[in-house]
PDB file of C-alpha atoms in Angstrom:
ATOM      1  CA  GLN A 153      57.569 138.705-112.484  1.00 85.00           C
ATOM      2  CA  VAL A 154      54.098 137.268-112.798  1.00 90.00           C
ATOM      3  CA  GLN A 155      50.820 139.137-113.069  1.00 94.00           C
ATOM      4  CA  LEU A 156      47.468 137.656-112.107  1.00 96.00           C
ATOM      5  CA  VAL A 157      44.353 139.489-113.233  1.00 96.00           C
ATOM      6  CA  GLN A 158      41.042 138.372-111.817  1.00 97.00           C
ATOM      7  CA  SER A 159      37.540 138.853-113.181  1.00 96.00           C
ATOM      8  CA  GLY A 160      34.070 137.703-112.267  1.00 95.00           C
ATOM      9  CA  GLY A 161      32.427 137.785-108.890  1.00 92.00           C
ATOM     10  CA  GLY A 162      29.577 139.976-107.735  1.00 97.00           C
ATOM     11  CA  LEU A 163      26.268 139.524-105.967  1.00 97.00           C
ATOM     12  CA  VAL A 164      24.191 136.363-106.257  1.00 97.00           C
ATOM     13  CA  GLN A 165      21.339 134.770-104.361  1.00 98.00           C
ATOM     14  CA  ALA A 166      21.852 131.652-102.312  1.00 98.00           C
ATOM     15  CA  GLY A 167      21.697 128.582-104.514  1.00 98.00           C
ATOM     16  CA  GLY A 168      23.006 130.484-107.510  1.00 98.00           C
ATOM     17  CA  SER A 169      26.243 130.228-109.446  1.00 98.00           C
ATOM     18  CA  LEU A 170      29.197 132.414-110.328  1.00 98.00           C
ATOM     19  CA  ARG A 171      32.406 131.902-112.236  1.00 98.00           C
ATOM     20  CA  LEU A 172      35.712 133.539-111.399  1.00 98.00           C
ATOM     21  CA  SER A 173      38.609 133.842-113.821  1.00 98.00           C
ATOM     22  CA  CYS A 174      42.298 134.444-113.250  1.00 96.00           C
ATOM     23  CA  ALA A 175      44.604 135.177-116.175  1.00 94.00           C
ATOM     24  CA  ALA A 176      48.314 134.684-115.638  1.00 91.00           C
ATOM     25  CA  SER A 177      51.021 136.487-117.582  1.00 89.00           C
ATOM     26  CA  GLY A 178      54.758 136.994-117.324  1.00 87.00           C
ATOM     27  CA  ARG A 179      57.218 134.275-116.374  1.00 79.00           C
ATOM     28  CA  THR A 180      54.826 131.339-116.261  1.00 72.00           C
ATOM     29  CA  SER A 181      56.940 128.785-118.095  1.00 73.00           C
ATOM     30  CA  ARG A 182      58.094 127.154-114.866  1.00 70.00           C
ATOM     31  CA  PRO A 183      56.097 124.345-113.208  1.00 72.00           C
ATOM     32  CA  TYR A 184      53.414 125.926-111.069  1.00 86.00           C
ATOM     33  CA  THR A 185      50.194 125.567-109.187  1.00 92.00           C
ATOM     34  CA  LEU A 186      47.316 128.022-109.387  1.00 93.00           C
ATOM     35  CA  GLY A 187      45.122 128.294-106.368  1.00 95.00           C
ATOM     36  CA  TRP A 188      42.039 130.095-105.148  1.00 98.00           C
ATOM     37  CA  PHE A 189      41.712 131.403-101.614  1.00 98.00           C
ATOM     38  CA  ARG A 190      39.079 133.481 -99.902  1.00 98.00           C
ATOM     39  CA  GLN A 191      38.941 135.760 -96.916  1.00 98.00           C
ATOM     40  CA  ALA A 192      35.834 136.881 -95.082  1.00 97.00           C
ATOM     41  CA  PRO A 193      35.873 139.864 -92.698  1.00 93.00           C
ATOM     42  CA  GLY A 194      37.531 138.969 -89.427  1.00 95.00           C
ATOM     43  CA  LYS A 195      38.621 135.544 -90.652  1.00 96.00           C
ATOM     44  CA  GLU A 196      41.866 134.042 -91.853  1.00 96.00           C
ATOM     45  CA  ARG A 197      42.520 133.429 -95.521  1.00 97.00           C
ATOM     46  CA  GLU A 198      41.032 130.060 -96.421  1.00 97.00           C
ATOM     47  CA  PHE A 199      42.071 127.599 -99.106  1.00 98.00           C
ATOM     48  CA  VAL A 200      39.371 126.998-101.718  1.00 98.00           C
ATOM     49  CA  ALA A 201      40.886 125.041-104.610  1.00 98.00           C
ATOM     50  CA  ALA A 202      44.075 124.580-106.595  1.00 96.00           C
ATOM     51  CA  ILE A 203      45.241 122.967-109.794  1.00 94.00           C
ATOM     52  CA  ARG A 204      48.629 121.888-111.071  1.00 91.00           C
ATOM     53  CA  TRP A 205      49.164 123.415-114.492  1.00 84.00           C
ATOM     54  CA  SER A 206      51.007 120.356-115.726  1.00 82.00           C
ATOM     55  CA  GLY A 207      48.948 117.222-115.281  1.00 79.00           C
ATOM     56  CA  GLY A 208      45.897 119.003-113.938  1.00 84.00           C
ATOM     57  CA  SER A 209      45.759 117.441-110.485  1.00 90.00           C
ATOM     58  CA  THR A 210      43.391 119.335-108.212  1.00 94.00           C
ATOM     59  CA  ALA A 211      42.572 119.843-104.568  1.00 96.00           C
ATOM     60  CA  TYR A 212      39.569 121.406-102.822  1.00 97.00           C
ATOM     61  CA  GLY A 213      38.783 122.764 -99.418  1.00 98.00           C
ATOM     62  CA  ASP A 214      36.300 120.691 -97.456  1.00 97.00           C
ATOM     63  CA  SER A 215      33.708 123.469 -97.386  1.00 97.00           C
ATOM     64  CA  VAL A 216      33.476 123.676-101.189  1.00 98.00           C
ATOM     65  CA  LYS A 217      33.880 120.055-102.278  1.00 98.00           C
ATOM     66  CA  GLY A 218      31.107 118.973-104.605  1.00 97.00           C
ATOM     67  CA  ARG A 219      30.017 122.586-105.254  1.00 98.00           C
ATOM     68  CA  PHE A 220      33.062 124.318-106.729  1.00 98.00           C
ATOM     69  CA  THR A 221      35.141 123.219-109.699  1.00 98.00           C
ATOM     70  CA  ILE A 222      38.558 124.507-110.687  1.00 97.00           C
ATOM     71  CA  SER A 223      39.690 124.217-114.294  1.00 95.00           C
ATOM     72  CA  ARG A 224      42.261 125.707-116.634  1.00 92.00           C
ATOM     73  CA  ASP A 225      42.594 126.837-120.224  1.00 91.00           C
ATOM     74  CA  ASN A 226      46.147 126.225-121.349  1.00 83.00           C
ATOM     75  CA  ASP A 227      45.848 128.371-124.466  1.00 86.00           C
ATOM     76  CA  LYS A 228      44.627 131.376-122.501  1.00 89.00           C
ATOM     77  CA  ASN A 229      46.821 130.773-119.435  1.00 88.00           C
ATOM     78  CA  THR A 230      43.685 131.194-117.397  1.00 93.00           C
ATOM     79  CA  VAL A 231      42.240 129.320-114.450  1.00 94.00           C
ATOM     80  CA  TYR A 232      38.547 129.307-113.604  1.00 97.00           C
ATOM     81  CA  LEU A 233      36.571 128.685-110.458  1.00 98.00           C
ATOM     82  CA  GLN A 234      33.004 127.609-111.140  1.00 98.00           C
ATOM     83  CA  MET A 235      30.959 128.065-107.997  1.00 98.00           C
ATOM     84  CA  ASN A 236      27.571 126.375-107.783  1.00 98.00           C
ATOM     85  CA  SER A 237      25.006 126.021-105.000  1.00 98.00           C
ATOM     86  CA  LEU A 238      26.401 129.114-103.349  1.00 98.00           C
ATOM     87  CA  LYS A 239      25.705 129.720 -99.688  1.00 97.00           C
ATOM     88  CA  SER A 240      25.824 132.868 -97.588  1.00 97.00           C
ATOM     89  CA  GLU A 241      28.948 131.534 -95.889  1.00 97.00           C
ATOM     90  CA  ASP A 242      30.729 131.636 -99.265  1.00 98.00           C
ATOM     91  CA  THR A 243      30.659 135.436 -99.065  1.00 98.00           C
ATOM     92  CA  ALA A 244      34.254 136.666 -99.094  1.00 98.00           C
ATOM     93  CA  VAL A 245      36.950 138.301-101.145  1.00 98.00           C
ATOM     94  CA  TYR A 246      38.376 135.667-103.451  1.00 98.00           C
ATOM     95  CA  TYR A 247      42.023 135.671-104.505  1.00 98.00           C
ATOM     96  CA  CYS A 248      43.914 133.644-107.042  1.00 97.00           C
ATOM     97  CA  ALA A 249      47.553 132.881-106.419  1.00 96.00           C
ATOM     98  CA  VAL A 250      50.430 131.085-108.092  1.00 94.00           C
ATOM     99  CA  ARG A 251      53.107 128.895-106.592  1.00 93.00           C
ATOM    100  CA  PHE A 252      56.197 127.958-108.543  1.00 91.00           C
ATOM    101  CA  SER A 253      57.386 124.517-107.574  1.00 87.00           C
ATOM    102  CA  THR A 254      58.370 121.228-109.133  1.00 85.00           C
ATOM    103  CA  SER A 255      56.625 119.335-106.364  1.00 84.00           C
ATOM    104  CA  PRO A 256      53.562 117.402-107.606  1.00 82.00           C
ATOM    105  CA  VAL A 257      51.849 118.069-104.281  1.00 84.00           C
ATOM    106  CA  VAL A 258      49.106 120.691-104.429  1.00 88.00           C
ATOM    107  CA  THR A 259      49.718 122.837-101.390  1.00 90.00           C
ATOM    108  CA  THR A 260      46.894 124.528 -99.503  1.00 94.00           C
ATOM    109  CA  THR A 261      48.941 126.948 -97.401  1.00 94.00           C
ATOM    110  CA  PRO A 262      48.620 130.617 -98.413  1.00 95.00           C
ATOM    111  CA  ASN A 263      52.200 131.415 -97.385  1.00 95.00           C
ATOM    112  CA  SER A 264      53.473 128.890 -99.926  1.00 94.00           C
ATOM    113  CA  TYR A 265      52.194 130.949-102.849  1.00 95.00           C
ATOM    114  CA  ASP A 266      54.404 133.478-104.591  1.00 94.00           C
ATOM    115  CA  TYR A 267      52.120 135.929-106.398  1.00 94.00           C
ATOM    116  CA  TRP A 268      48.548 137.034-105.813  1.00 97.00           C
ATOM    117  CA  GLY A 269      45.719 138.522-107.808  1.00 97.00           C
ATOM    118  CA  GLN A 270      43.960 141.724-106.819  1.00 97.00           C
ATOM    119  CA  GLY A 271      40.978 139.980-105.216  1.00 97.00           C
ATOM    120  CA  THR A 272      37.324 140.050-106.166  1.00 97.00           C
ATOM    121  CA  GLN A 273      34.268 140.294-103.954  1.00 98.00           C
ATOM    122  CA  VAL A 274      31.693 137.518-103.943  1.00 98.00           C
ATOM    123  CA  THR A 275      28.528 138.221-101.991  1.00 98.00           C
ATOM    124  CA  VAL A 276      25.825 135.605-101.543  1.00 98.00           C
ATOM    125  CA  SER A 277      22.516 136.879-100.242  1.00 97.00           C
ATOM    126  CA  SER A 278      20.274 134.552 -98.276  1.00 89.00           C
TER     127      SER A 278
END
């Protein structure tokens, strides 16, 4: 089993910044990818960013490229999502997720991920 505990989020004005954290525990010794997704009311879950734990390769959704940065802290088994230049359309519930796979490809499909965090609300006021 794997547990993902999220922190961060909240309310921020447009143009501001927030940082989300996701701490992984349990059986995390296998090769895996940690990803961030978001879901706004009435919309499908959308890929935001992901990082391979080994090697650190990353991928970003088109809507957040150049504004969001995903990073990891190996010692703390934690992944971060730094969100800058936030827009009202970034408002959503954000989820972290883990996918166990030996593939070096960073997948962006929600159904490919095995475990999910509890979600955290991010609200950007215009």
